[in-house]
Amino acid sequence: MRAFLLVLLIGWSLGAQAQSPRTVVIGGDIAEIVTVLEADQSLVGRDDTSLYPPSLASLPSVGYLRQLSAEGVLSLRPERLVVSGQARPRETLRQLDASGVEVVTISAEPRLEEIPHKVMQVGEALDRETQATELAEQVRARVEEVAALPRLDQGPAMFLLSHAGTSPMAAGHGTAADSALSAAGIDNAFAAMPGYKVVSAEGLIAEAPSSVIVTRTGLDALGGSEALWRLPGMAMTPAGSSRRLVVCDDQALLGFGPRTPEAILALHRALASQHATADDALCGVHAS
């Protein structure tokens, strides 16, 4: 009988150790990695940017990653927070750490070569080192493919960021979009300016982008392609004259997660195919 009880107690102990800590994930790229590593069973919450894969939408959200509140996160009784380095405010993260929540911060540099490192960081945080090593190797192979892409000489492109209720903005240097354009082998028409900024009609005409790149949600926020081409000055650009528009998946292109190298390869194909109209799951030429 004593031997039976001892075995039972050991089993309970091992079961408790095997149970993953209640985890909240902050950052769409981090959430995607967690899911690919099959560690999403422990998730009890996410932020508003963690929308891929769609199954994550069933989790309660703690808000936008740059506007976190300690109360919102703690309401989910997490034991662990796996968070993008872009998360703000930092004071909230300090409060969560002081409350006893394990806070693991993952690098957030929008550079392709950083993605395998990011994968390994998440794998180590979630005890998925073996799976992370395999995924990191797959991503690294794709990154090498991107690095071998030839430069495109069709003229500079612009990335247009749009959210409902705000004016559309062009992406300058220091942005994820600028990094994606550079990796795809295309010059950014607005590389001289920092960050995302509203551009005047005169500015559009002066920089003369040959193509416009938007995300699917951004195009929806604008009201569709016809609304985009009616933006002041757009019709007088090479892109407006040819209606050269490439539409990409938001998280895949800008998140710098596992799908980003493939999205950049798709962007390069779309920009290189002057007469293509077929859509691509990640980035495709928009027939307009």
Coordinates of C-alpha atoms in Angstrom, one line a residue:
M1 CA 0.0 0.0 0.0
R2 CA 2.8 2.4 0.9
A3 CA 4.5 1.6 -2.4
F4 CA 1.3 2.3 -4.3
L5 CA 0.9 5.7 -2.5
L6 CA 4.5 6.6 -3.3
V7 CA 4.0 5.9 -7.0
L8 CA 0.8 7.9 -6.9
L9 CA 2.5 10.9 -5.2
I10 CA 5.4 10.7 -7.7
G11 CA 2.8 10.7 -10.6
W12 CA 1.1 13.8 -9.2
S13 CA 4.4 15.5 -8.8
L14 CA 5.4 14.8 -12.3
G15 CA 2.0 15.9 -13.6
A16 CA 2.4 19.2 -11.8
Q17 CA 5.9 19.7 -13.2
A18 CA 4.6 18.9 -16.7
Q19 CA 1.8 21.4 -16.5
S20 CA 2.9 24.5 -18.4
P21 CA 2.6 27.9 -16.7
R22 CA -0.4 30.0 -17.6
T23 CA 1.1 32.2 -20.3
V24 CA 0.1 35.6 -21.9
V25 CA 1.8 36.4 -25.2
I26 CA 2.4 39.9 -26.4
G27 CA 3.4 40.5 -30.0
G28 CA 2.0 39.0 -33.2
D29 CA 5.4 37.6 -34.2
I30 CA 5.9 36.0 -30.8
A31 CA 2.4 34.5 -30.8
E32 CA 3.0 33.0 -34.3
I33 CA 6.3 31.4 -33.1
V34 CA 4.6 30.0 -30.0
T35 CA 2.0 28.4 -32.1
V36 CA 4.4 26.9 -34.6
L37 CA 6.4 25.4 -31.7
E38 CA 3.1 23.8 -30.5
A39 CA 3.3 25.6 -27.2
D40 CA 0.0 27.4 -27.5
Q41 CA -1.8 25.0 -25.1
S42 CA -0.5 27.1 -22.2
L43 CA -1.8 30.4 -23.6
V44 CA -4.5 32.2 -21.6
G45 CA -4.3 35.6 -23.3
R46 CA -2.8 37.7 -26.0
D47 CA -2.5 41.3 -27.2
D48 CA -4.5 42.9 -30.1
T49 CA -1.7 42.2 -32.7
S50 CA -1.7 38.4 -32.0
L51 CA -4.2 37.4 -34.7
Y52 CA -2.3 34.7 -36.6
P53 CA -3.1 31.9 -36.7
P54 CA -6.9 32.7 -36.5
S55 CA -7.3 30.2 -33.6
L56 CA -5.7 32.8 -31.4
A57 CA -8.7 35.1 -31.7
S58 CA -10.6 32.9 -29.2
L59 CA -8.2 34.0 -26.5
P60 CA -9.0 37.1 -24.4
S61 CA -7.0 40.2 -25.4
V62 CA -5.2 42.5 -23.0
G63 CA -5.1 45.4 -25.4
Y64 CA -2.6 46.9 -27.7
L65 CA 1.1 45.9 -27.1
R66 CA 2.2 49.6 -26.8
Q67 CA -0.6 50.5 -24.3
L68 CA -0.5 47.6 -21.8
S69 CA -1.9 47.9 -18.3
A70 CA -0.8 45.7 -15.4
E71 CA -4.4 45.3 -14.3
G72 CA -5.5 44.0 -17.7
V73 CA -2.8 41.4 -17.8
L74 CA -3.1 40.3 -14.2
S75 CA -6.9 39.8 -14.6
L76 CA -6.0 36.6 -16.6
R77 CA -3.9 35.3 -13.6
P78 CA -0.8 34.6 -15.7
E79 CA 2.3 33.0 -14.4
R80 CA 4.4 33.9 -17.4
L81 CA 4.4 36.8 -19.9
V82 CA 6.3 36.3 -23.2
V83 CA 6.5 39.7 -24.6
S84 CA 7.9 41.5 -27.7
G85 CA 10.6 44.1 -27.1
Q86 CA 8.2 46.6 -28.7
A87 CA 5.8 46.3 -25.8
R88 CA 5.1 49.5 -23.8
P89 CA 5.0 51.1 -21.3
R90 CA 8.0 49.6 -19.6
E91 CA 6.7 50.6 -16.2
T92 CA 3.8 48.1 -16.8
L93 CA 6.3 45.3 -17.4
R94 CA 8.2 46.3 -14.3
Q95 CA 5.0 46.1 -12.3
L96 CA 4.1 42.7 -13.7
D97 CA 7.6 41.4 -12.8
A98 CA 7.3 42.8 -9.3
S99 CA 4.0 41.1 -8.9
G100 CA 5.6 37.7 -9.4
V101 CA 4.8 37.1 -13.1
E102 CA 7.8 35.7 -15.0
V103 CA 8.4 38.3 -17.8
V104 CA 10.4 37.1 -20.8
T105 CA 11.3 39.8 -23.3
I106 CA 12.0 38.7 -26.9
S107 CA 14.1 40.8 -29.3
A108 CA 12.1 42.9 -31.7
E109 CA 14.6 44.1 -34.3
P110 CA 12.9 44.2 -37.8
R111 CA 15.8 42.4 -39.5
L112 CA 15.6 39.0 -41.2
E113 CA 18.8 37.7 -39.6
E114 CA 17.2 38.3 -36.2
I115 CA 14.3 36.0 -36.8
P116 CA 16.1 32.7 -36.1
H117 CA 17.5 34.2 -32.8
K118 CA 14.0 35.3 -31.9
V119 CA 12.7 31.7 -32.5
M120 CA 15.4 30.3 -30.2
Q121 CA 14.6 32.8 -27.5
V122 CA 10.9 31.8 -27.5
G123 CA 11.9 28.1 -27.6
E124 CA 14.1 28.5 -24.6
A125 CA 11.4 30.4 -22.7
L126 CA 8.8 27.7 -23.4
D127 CA 11.0 24.6 -23.1
R128 CA 10.8 23.9 -26.8
E129 CA 14.4 24.0 -27.7
T130 CA 14.4 21.0 -30.0
Q131 CA 11.4 22.3 -32.0
A132 CA 12.9 25.8 -32.0
T133 CA 16.2 24.6 -33.4
E134 CA 14.4 23.0 -36.3
L135 CA 12.2 26.0 -37.0
A136 CA 15.2 28.4 -36.8
E137 CA 17.1 26.3 -39.4
Q138 CA 14.1 26.4 -41.7
V139 CA 13.8 30.2 -41.3
R140 CA 17.6 30.6 -41.8
A141 CA 17.4 28.8 -45.1
R142 CA 14.7 31.1 -46.3
V143 CA 16.6 34.1 -45.1
E144 CA 19.5 33.0 -47.3
E145 CA 17.2 32.8 -50.3
V146 CA 16.1 36.4 -49.6
A147 CA 19.8 37.5 -49.3
A148 CA 20.4 36.1 -52.8
L149 CA 17.6 38.1 -54.5
P150 CA 18.8 40.5 -57.2
R151 CA 18.1 44.2 -56.9
L152 CA 15.1 45.4 -59.0
D153 CA 15.7 48.4 -61.2
Q154 CA 12.2 49.4 -62.0
G155 CA 12.3 52.6 -59.9
P156 CA 11.5 53.1 -56.2
A157 CA 8.3 51.8 -54.5
M158 CA 6.4 53.2 -51.6
F159 CA 4.7 51.4 -48.7
L160 CA 1.5 53.0 -47.6
L161 CA 0.3 52.5 -44.1
S162 CA -3.4 53.1 -43.4
H163 CA -5.6 52.6 -40.3
A164 CA -9.3 53.4 -40.1
G165 CA -9.9 57.0 -39.0
T166 CA -6.3 58.1 -39.7
S167 CA -4.6 59.7 -42.7
P168 CA -2.5 57.2 -44.8
M169 CA 1.2 57.5 -44.2
A170 CA 4.3 56.6 -46.2
A171 CA 7.0 54.4 -44.6
G172 CA 10.4 56.0 -44.2
H173 CA 13.7 54.6 -42.8
G174 CA 13.8 52.9 -39.5
T175 CA 10.5 51.1 -40.1
A176 CA 9.6 47.4 -40.6
A177 CA 8.3 48.3 -44.1
D178 CA 11.5 49.9 -45.1
S179 CA 13.4 46.8 -44.0
A180 CA 11.1 44.6 -46.0
L181 CA 11.4 46.7 -49.1
S182 CA 15.2 46.7 -48.9
A183 CA 15.3 42.9 -48.3
A184 CA 13.0 42.5 -51.4
G185 CA 15.5 44.3 -53.6
I186 CA 13.6 47.5 -54.1
D187 CA 14.4 51.1 -53.2
N188 CA 12.1 52.9 -50.9
A189 CA 10.9 56.1 -52.5
F190 CA 10.7 57.7 -49.0
A191 CA 13.8 56.3 -47.4
A192 CA 15.2 59.8 -46.7
M193 CA 12.5 60.5 -44.1
P194 CA 12.3 58.8 -40.7
G195 CA 9.3 56.7 -39.5
Y196 CA 5.8 56.8 -40.9
K197 CA 4.6 60.2 -42.1
V198 CA 1.7 61.7 -44.0
V199 CA 3.0 62.8 -47.4
S200 CA 1.6 65.8 -49.4
A201 CA 0.6 65.5 -53.0
E202 CA 3.7 67.5 -53.9
G203 CA 5.8 65.0 -52.0
L204 CA 4.2 62.0 -53.8
I205 CA 4.8 63.6 -57.2
A206 CA 8.4 64.5 -56.3
E207 CA 9.4 61.0 -55.2
A208 CA 7.5 59.4 -58.1
P209 CA 7.0 55.8 -56.7
S210 CA 6.7 53.2 -59.5
S211 CA 4.7 50.9 -57.3
V212 CA 2.5 51.1 -54.2
I213 CA 2.6 48.4 -51.5
V214 CA -0.1 48.1 -48.9
T215 CA -1.4 45.5 -46.5
R216 CA -4.8 43.9 -46.9
T217 CA -6.2 45.6 -43.8
G218 CA -4.7 48.9 -44.9
L219 CA -6.4 48.7 -48.3
D220 CA -9.7 48.0 -46.6
A221 CA -9.2 51.0 -44.3
L222 CA -8.6 53.2 -47.4
G223 CA -11.8 52.0 -48.9
G224 CA -10.3 49.8 -51.7
S225 CA -8.0 50.4 -54.6
E226 CA -10.1 53.1 -56.3
A227 CA -9.9 55.2 -53.1
L228 CA -6.1 54.7 -53.0
W229 CA -5.7 55.9 -56.6
R230 CA -7.8 59.0 -55.8
L231 CA -5.4 60.1 -53.0
P232 CA -4.0 63.6 -53.8
G233 CA -1.1 63.4 -56.1
M234 CA -1.2 59.7 -56.6
A235 CA -2.6 59.8 -60.2
M236 CA 0.5 61.9 -61.2
T237 CA 3.0 59.2 -60.1
P238 CA 4.3 56.3 -62.2
A239 CA 2.5 54.0 -59.9
G240 CA -0.8 55.9 -60.3
S241 CA -0.4 56.0 -64.1
S242 CA 0.1 52.2 -64.3
R243 CA -2.0 51.4 -61.3
R244 CA 0.8 49.2 -60.0
L245 CA -0.4 47.9 -56.6
V246 CA 0.9 45.0 -54.5
V247 CA -1.2 43.9 -51.6
C248 CA 0.5 41.9 -48.7
D249 CA -0.5 40.1 -45.6
D250 CA 0.1 42.4 -42.7
Q251 CA 1.7 40.2 -40.1
A252 CA 3.6 38.1 -42.6
L253 CA 5.3 41.0 -44.2
L254 CA 5.8 43.4 -41.3
G255 CA 5.8 41.1 -38.2
F256 CA 9.3 39.7 -38.9
G257 CA 8.1 36.3 -37.7
P258 CA 8.5 32.8 -39.3
R259 CA 6.5 33.7 -42.5
T260 CA 8.3 37.0 -43.2
P261 CA 11.1 35.6 -45.4
E262 CA 8.5 33.9 -47.6
A263 CA 6.4 37.1 -47.7
I264 CA 9.5 39.1 -48.9
L265 CA 10.2 36.5 -51.6
A266 CA 6.6 36.8 -52.7
L267 CA 6.9 40.6 -52.7
H268 CA 10.0 40.4 -54.9
R269 CA 8.1 38.1 -57.3
A270 CA 5.2 40.5 -57.4
L271 CA 7.3 43.5 -58.1
A272 CA 9.4 41.7 -60.7
S273 CA 6.3 40.5 -62.6
Q274 CA 5.3 43.6 -64.5
H275 CA 2.2 42.1 -66.0
A276 CA 1.1 39.6 -63.4
T277 CA -2.4 39.8 -62.0
A278 CA -2.6 36.5 -60.0
D279 CA -2.8 37.1 -56.2
D280 CA -0.4 35.4 -53.8
A281 CA -1.3 34.2 -50.3
L282 CA 1.3 36.5 -48.8
C283 CA 2.0 39.3 -51.4
G284 CA 0.4 39.6 -54.8
V285 CA -0.2 42.1 -57.6
H286 CA -3.6 43.6 -57.2
A287 CA -5.8 43.6 -60.4
S288 CA -7.2 47.1 -60.6

